[in-house]
Short mmCIF file of C-alpha atoms in Angstrom, two decimals:
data_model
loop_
_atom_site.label_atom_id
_atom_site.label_comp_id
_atom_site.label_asym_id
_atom_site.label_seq_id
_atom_site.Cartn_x
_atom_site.Cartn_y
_atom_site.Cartn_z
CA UNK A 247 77.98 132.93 122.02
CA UNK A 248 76.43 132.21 118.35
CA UNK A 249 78.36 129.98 116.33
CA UNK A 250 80.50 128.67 118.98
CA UNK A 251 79.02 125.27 117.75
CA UNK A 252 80.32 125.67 114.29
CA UNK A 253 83.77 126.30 114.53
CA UNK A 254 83.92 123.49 117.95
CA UNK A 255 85.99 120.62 116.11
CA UNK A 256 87.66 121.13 112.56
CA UNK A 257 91.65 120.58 112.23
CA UNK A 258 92.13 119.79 116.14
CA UNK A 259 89.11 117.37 116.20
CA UNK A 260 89.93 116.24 113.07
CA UNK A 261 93.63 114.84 113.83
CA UNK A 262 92.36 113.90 117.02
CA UNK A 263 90.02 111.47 115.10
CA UNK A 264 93.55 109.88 113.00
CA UNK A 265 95.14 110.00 116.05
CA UNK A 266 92.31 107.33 117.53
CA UNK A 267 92.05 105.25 114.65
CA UNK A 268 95.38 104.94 114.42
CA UNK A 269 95.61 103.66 118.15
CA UNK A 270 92.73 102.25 119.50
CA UNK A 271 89.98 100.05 118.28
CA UNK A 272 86.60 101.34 116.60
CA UNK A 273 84.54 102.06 119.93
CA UNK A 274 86.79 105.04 119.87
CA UNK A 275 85.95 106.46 116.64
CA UNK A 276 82.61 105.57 117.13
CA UNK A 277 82.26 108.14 120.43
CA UNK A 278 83.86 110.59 118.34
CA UNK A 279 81.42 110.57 115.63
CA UNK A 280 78.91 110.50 118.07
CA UNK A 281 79.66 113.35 119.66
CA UNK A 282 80.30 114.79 116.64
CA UNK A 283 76.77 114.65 115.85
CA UNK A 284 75.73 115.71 119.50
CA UNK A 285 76.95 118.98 119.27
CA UNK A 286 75.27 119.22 115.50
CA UNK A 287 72.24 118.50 117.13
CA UNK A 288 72.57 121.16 119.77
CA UNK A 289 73.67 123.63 117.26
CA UNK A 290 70.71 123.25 115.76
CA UNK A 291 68.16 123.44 118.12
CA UNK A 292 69.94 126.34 119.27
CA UNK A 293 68.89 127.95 116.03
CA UNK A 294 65.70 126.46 115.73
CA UNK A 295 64.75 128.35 119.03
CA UNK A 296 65.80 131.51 117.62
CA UNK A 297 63.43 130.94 114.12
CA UNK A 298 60.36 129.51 116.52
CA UNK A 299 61.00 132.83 118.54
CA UNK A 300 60.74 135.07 115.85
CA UNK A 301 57.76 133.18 114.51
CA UNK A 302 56.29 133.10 118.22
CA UNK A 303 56.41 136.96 118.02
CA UNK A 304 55.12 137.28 114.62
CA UNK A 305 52.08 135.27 115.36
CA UNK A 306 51.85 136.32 119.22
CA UNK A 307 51.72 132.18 120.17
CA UNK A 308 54.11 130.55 122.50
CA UNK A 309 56.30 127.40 121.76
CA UNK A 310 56.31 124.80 124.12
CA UNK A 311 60.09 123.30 124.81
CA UNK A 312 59.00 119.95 123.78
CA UNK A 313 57.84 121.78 120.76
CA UNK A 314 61.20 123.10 119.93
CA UNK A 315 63.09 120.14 120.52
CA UNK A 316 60.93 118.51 118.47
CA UNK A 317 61.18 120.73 115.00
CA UNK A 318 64.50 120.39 116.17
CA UNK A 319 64.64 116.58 116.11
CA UNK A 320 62.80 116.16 112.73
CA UNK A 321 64.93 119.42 111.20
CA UNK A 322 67.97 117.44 111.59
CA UNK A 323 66.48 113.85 110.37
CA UNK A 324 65.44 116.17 107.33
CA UNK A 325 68.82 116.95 106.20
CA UNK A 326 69.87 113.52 106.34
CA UNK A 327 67.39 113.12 103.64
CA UNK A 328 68.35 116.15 101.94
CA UNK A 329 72.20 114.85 102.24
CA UNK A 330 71.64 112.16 100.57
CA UNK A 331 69.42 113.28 97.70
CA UNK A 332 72.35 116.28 96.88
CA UNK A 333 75.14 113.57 96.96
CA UNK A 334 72.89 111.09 94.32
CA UNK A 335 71.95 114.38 92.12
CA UNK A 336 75.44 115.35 92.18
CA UNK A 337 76.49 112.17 91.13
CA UNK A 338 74.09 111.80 88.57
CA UNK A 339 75.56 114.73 87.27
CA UNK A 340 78.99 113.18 86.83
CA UNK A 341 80.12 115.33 89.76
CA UNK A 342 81.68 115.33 93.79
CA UNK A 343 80.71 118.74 93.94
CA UNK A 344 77.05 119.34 95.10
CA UNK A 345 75.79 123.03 93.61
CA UNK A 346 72.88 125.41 93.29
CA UNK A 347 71.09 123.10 90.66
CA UNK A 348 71.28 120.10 92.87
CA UNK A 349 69.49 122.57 95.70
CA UNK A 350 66.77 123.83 93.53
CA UNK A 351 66.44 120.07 92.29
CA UNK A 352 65.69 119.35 95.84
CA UNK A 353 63.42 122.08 96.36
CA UNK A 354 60.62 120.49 93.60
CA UNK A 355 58.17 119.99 95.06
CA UNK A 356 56.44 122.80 95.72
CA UNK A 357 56.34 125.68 93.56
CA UNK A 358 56.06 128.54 95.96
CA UNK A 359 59.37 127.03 97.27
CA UNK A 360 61.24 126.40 94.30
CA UNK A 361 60.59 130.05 93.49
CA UNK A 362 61.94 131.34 96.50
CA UNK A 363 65.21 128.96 96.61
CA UNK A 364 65.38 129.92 92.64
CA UNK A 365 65.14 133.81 93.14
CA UNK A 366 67.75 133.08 96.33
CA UNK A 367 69.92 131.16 93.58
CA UNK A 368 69.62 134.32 91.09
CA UNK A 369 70.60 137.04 93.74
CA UNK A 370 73.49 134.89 94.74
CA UNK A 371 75.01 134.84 91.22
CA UNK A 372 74.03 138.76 91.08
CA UNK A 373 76.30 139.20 94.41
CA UNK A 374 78.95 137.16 92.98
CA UNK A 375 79.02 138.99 89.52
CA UNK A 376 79.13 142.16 91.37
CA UNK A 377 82.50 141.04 93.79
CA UNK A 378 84.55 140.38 90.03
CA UNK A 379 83.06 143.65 88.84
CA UNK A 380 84.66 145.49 91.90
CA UNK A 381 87.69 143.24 92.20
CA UNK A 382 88.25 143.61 88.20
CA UNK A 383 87.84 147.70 89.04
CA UNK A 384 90.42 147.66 91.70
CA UNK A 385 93.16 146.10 89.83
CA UNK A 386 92.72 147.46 86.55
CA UNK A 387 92.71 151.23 85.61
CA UNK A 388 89.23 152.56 84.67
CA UNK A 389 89.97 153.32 81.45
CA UNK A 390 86.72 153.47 78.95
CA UNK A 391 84.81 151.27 81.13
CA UNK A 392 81.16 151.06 79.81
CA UNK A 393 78.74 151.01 82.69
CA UNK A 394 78.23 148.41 85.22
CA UNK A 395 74.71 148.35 84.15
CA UNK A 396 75.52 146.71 80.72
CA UNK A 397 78.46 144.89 81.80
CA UNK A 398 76.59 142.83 84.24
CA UNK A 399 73.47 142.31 81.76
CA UNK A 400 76.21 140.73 79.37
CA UNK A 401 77.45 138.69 81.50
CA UNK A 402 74.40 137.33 83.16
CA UNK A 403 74.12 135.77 79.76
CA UNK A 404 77.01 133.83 79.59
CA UNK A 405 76.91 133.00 83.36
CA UNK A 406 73.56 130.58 82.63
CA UNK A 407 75.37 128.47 80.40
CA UNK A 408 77.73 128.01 82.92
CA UNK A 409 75.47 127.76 85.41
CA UNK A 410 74.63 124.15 85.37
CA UNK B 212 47.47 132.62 100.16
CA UNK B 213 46.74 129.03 98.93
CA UNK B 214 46.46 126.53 102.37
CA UNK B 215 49.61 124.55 101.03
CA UNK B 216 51.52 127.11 100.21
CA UNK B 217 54.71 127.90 101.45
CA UNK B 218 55.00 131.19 103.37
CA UNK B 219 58.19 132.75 102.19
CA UNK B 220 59.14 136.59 103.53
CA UNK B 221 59.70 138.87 100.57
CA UNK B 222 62.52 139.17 98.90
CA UNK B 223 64.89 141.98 99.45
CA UNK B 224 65.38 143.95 96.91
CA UNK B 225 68.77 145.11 95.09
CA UNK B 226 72.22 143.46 96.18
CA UNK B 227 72.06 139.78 97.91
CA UNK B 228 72.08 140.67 101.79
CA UNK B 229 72.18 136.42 102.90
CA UNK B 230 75.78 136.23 103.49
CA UNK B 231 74.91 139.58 105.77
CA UNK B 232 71.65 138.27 107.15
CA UNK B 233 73.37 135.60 108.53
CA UNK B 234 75.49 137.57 110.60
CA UNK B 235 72.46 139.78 112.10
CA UNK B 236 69.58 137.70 112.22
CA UNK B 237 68.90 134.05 113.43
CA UNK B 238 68.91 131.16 110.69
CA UNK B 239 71.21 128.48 110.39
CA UNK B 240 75.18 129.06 109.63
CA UNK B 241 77.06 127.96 106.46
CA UNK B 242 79.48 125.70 108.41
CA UNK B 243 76.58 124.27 110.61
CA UNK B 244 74.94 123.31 107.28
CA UNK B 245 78.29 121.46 105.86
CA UNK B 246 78.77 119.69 108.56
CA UNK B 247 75.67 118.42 109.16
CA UNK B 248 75.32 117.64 105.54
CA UNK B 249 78.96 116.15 105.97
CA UNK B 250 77.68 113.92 108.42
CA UNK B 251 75.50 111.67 105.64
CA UNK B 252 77.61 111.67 102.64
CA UNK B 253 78.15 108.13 101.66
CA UNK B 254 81.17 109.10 99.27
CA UNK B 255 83.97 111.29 101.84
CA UNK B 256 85.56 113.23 98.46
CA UNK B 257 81.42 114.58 98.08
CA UNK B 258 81.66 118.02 98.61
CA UNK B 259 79.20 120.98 98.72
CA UNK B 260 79.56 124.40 96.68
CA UNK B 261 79.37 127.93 99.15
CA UNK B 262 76.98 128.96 96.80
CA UNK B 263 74.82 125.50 97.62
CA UNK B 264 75.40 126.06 101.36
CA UNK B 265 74.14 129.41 101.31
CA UNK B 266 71.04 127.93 99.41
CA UNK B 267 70.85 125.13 101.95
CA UNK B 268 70.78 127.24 105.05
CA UNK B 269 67.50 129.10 103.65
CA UNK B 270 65.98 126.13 102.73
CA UNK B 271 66.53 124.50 106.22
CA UNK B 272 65.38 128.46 107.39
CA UNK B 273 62.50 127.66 105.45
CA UNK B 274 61.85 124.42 106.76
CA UNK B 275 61.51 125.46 110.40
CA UNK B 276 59.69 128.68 109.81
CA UNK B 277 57.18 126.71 107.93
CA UNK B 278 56.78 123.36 110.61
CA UNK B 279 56.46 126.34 113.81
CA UNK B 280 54.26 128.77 111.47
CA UNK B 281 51.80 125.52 110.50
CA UNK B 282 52.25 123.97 113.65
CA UNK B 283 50.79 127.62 115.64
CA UNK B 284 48.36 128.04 112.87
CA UNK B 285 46.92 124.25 114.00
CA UNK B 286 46.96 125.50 117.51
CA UNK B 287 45.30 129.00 116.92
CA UNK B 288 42.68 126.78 114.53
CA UNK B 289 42.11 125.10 118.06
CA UNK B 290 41.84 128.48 119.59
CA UNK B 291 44.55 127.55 121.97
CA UNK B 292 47.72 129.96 122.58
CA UNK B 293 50.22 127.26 123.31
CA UNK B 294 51.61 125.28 120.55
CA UNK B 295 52.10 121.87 121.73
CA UNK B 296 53.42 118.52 119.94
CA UNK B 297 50.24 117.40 119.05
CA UNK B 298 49.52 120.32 116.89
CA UNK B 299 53.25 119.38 115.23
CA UNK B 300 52.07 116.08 115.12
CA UNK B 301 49.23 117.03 112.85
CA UNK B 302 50.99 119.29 110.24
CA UNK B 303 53.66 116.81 109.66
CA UNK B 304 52.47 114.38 107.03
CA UNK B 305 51.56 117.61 104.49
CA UNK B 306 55.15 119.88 105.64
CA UNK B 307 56.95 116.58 104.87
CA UNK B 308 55.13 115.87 101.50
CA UNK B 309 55.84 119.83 100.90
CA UNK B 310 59.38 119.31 101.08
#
């Protein structure tokens, strides 16, 4: 049952949440939210478990469950902090909409990291070139295409300026 | 490998396979990731690109590979096969500093 967690509230928890406001006073709301961020936390230590399980297999260690639930515990504080630092570099930038540069702005401080979330940030603009190129194939006719080779390369050029 | 380095897996090569990963292996989910991110917005019209989210669900990946890799490092260091809070307790301050 992955991912249960995820889809949990969303339109019906959602109008639930107007539907309280709207009615009762703000202890109401406040359950909600807490809740809300109940089942967050449970989602992730869920997946937490499954990383520290992989890495307990890797190294041939065990985990204790206090262990767990304590990655778990300062995972989630940790993306408070990492909320709030995209929403203030977005803003900085003039913008509501938090993107890759705000991530690899957050991922600074070390090097080997900011690498790794760079490279990430590379292959996902690769992937995303390639779904045009095959969407642009199926609704045109191939008609003198050149290769995909060179069609990417040029516009892997023009896609840095815009990637910012 | 320097000590403060962070251990990343290699790269895969040719077309992006995270979207796929996701599916296959464990890690953390896009929507997991917005909500939770969601959750500490001070502005409610901030929201976060797919391409961000994707980005933000290795880095939390990341994140908890490194604290459980450094925290059974500090326990194998101790020559113990258990890792306990303690030995999270220890790696904390640099992980933190790290990130």
């Amino acid at each position: 049952p992955r991912g249960r967690w995820a889809g949990d509230s969303g339109s019906a928890g959602r109008g639930r949440e107007q539907a309280a406001r709207a009615m009762e006073p703000e202890g109401e709301q406040e359950r909600e939210r807490l809740l809300h961020s109940q089942r967050l936390k449970a989602a992730v230590h869920y997946t937490v478990g499954c990383l520290c399980q992989e890495v307990a297999e890797d190294k041939g260690i065990q985990f204790s469950k206090q262990t767990i639930a304590a990655i778990s515990e300062i995972t989630f504080r940790q993306c408070e902090v990492f909320a709030k630092d995209l929403e203030m570099f977005a803003r900085h930038g003039k913008r509501t909409v938090i993107n890759s540069e705000d991530v690899k702005l957050l991922a600074r401080r070390s090097n080997s990291l900011l690498r790794y979330i760079t490279q990430k940030s590379e292959e996902l603009a690769l992937n995303n070139l390639e779904q045009k190129e095959r969407k642009k194939k199926k609704s045109s006719t191939a008609k003198g295409k050149r290769t995909s080779d060179e069609q990417v390369e040029v516009m892997a050029e023009s896609e840095d300026s815009n990637m910012a | 490998m320097m000590p403060r380095a962070i251990v990343v897996p290699p790269l895969p090569r040719g077309r992006c396979r995270m979207e796929k990963r996701e599916e296959s292996a464990s890690g953390f989910r896009k929507e997991t990731v917005n909500k939770i991110l969601q959750l500490h917005f001070k502005d409610d019209k901030t929201r976060v690109s797919s391409d961000a989210l994707l980005l933000m669900a290795e880095m939390l990946n990341v994140f908890v590979r490194e604290a459980s890799a450094r925290g059974a490092r500090q326990a194998q260091a101790e020559d113990l096969d258990r890792v306990d809070i303690e030995h999270v307790e220890k790696v904390l301050p640099q992980l933190l500093l790290d990130f």
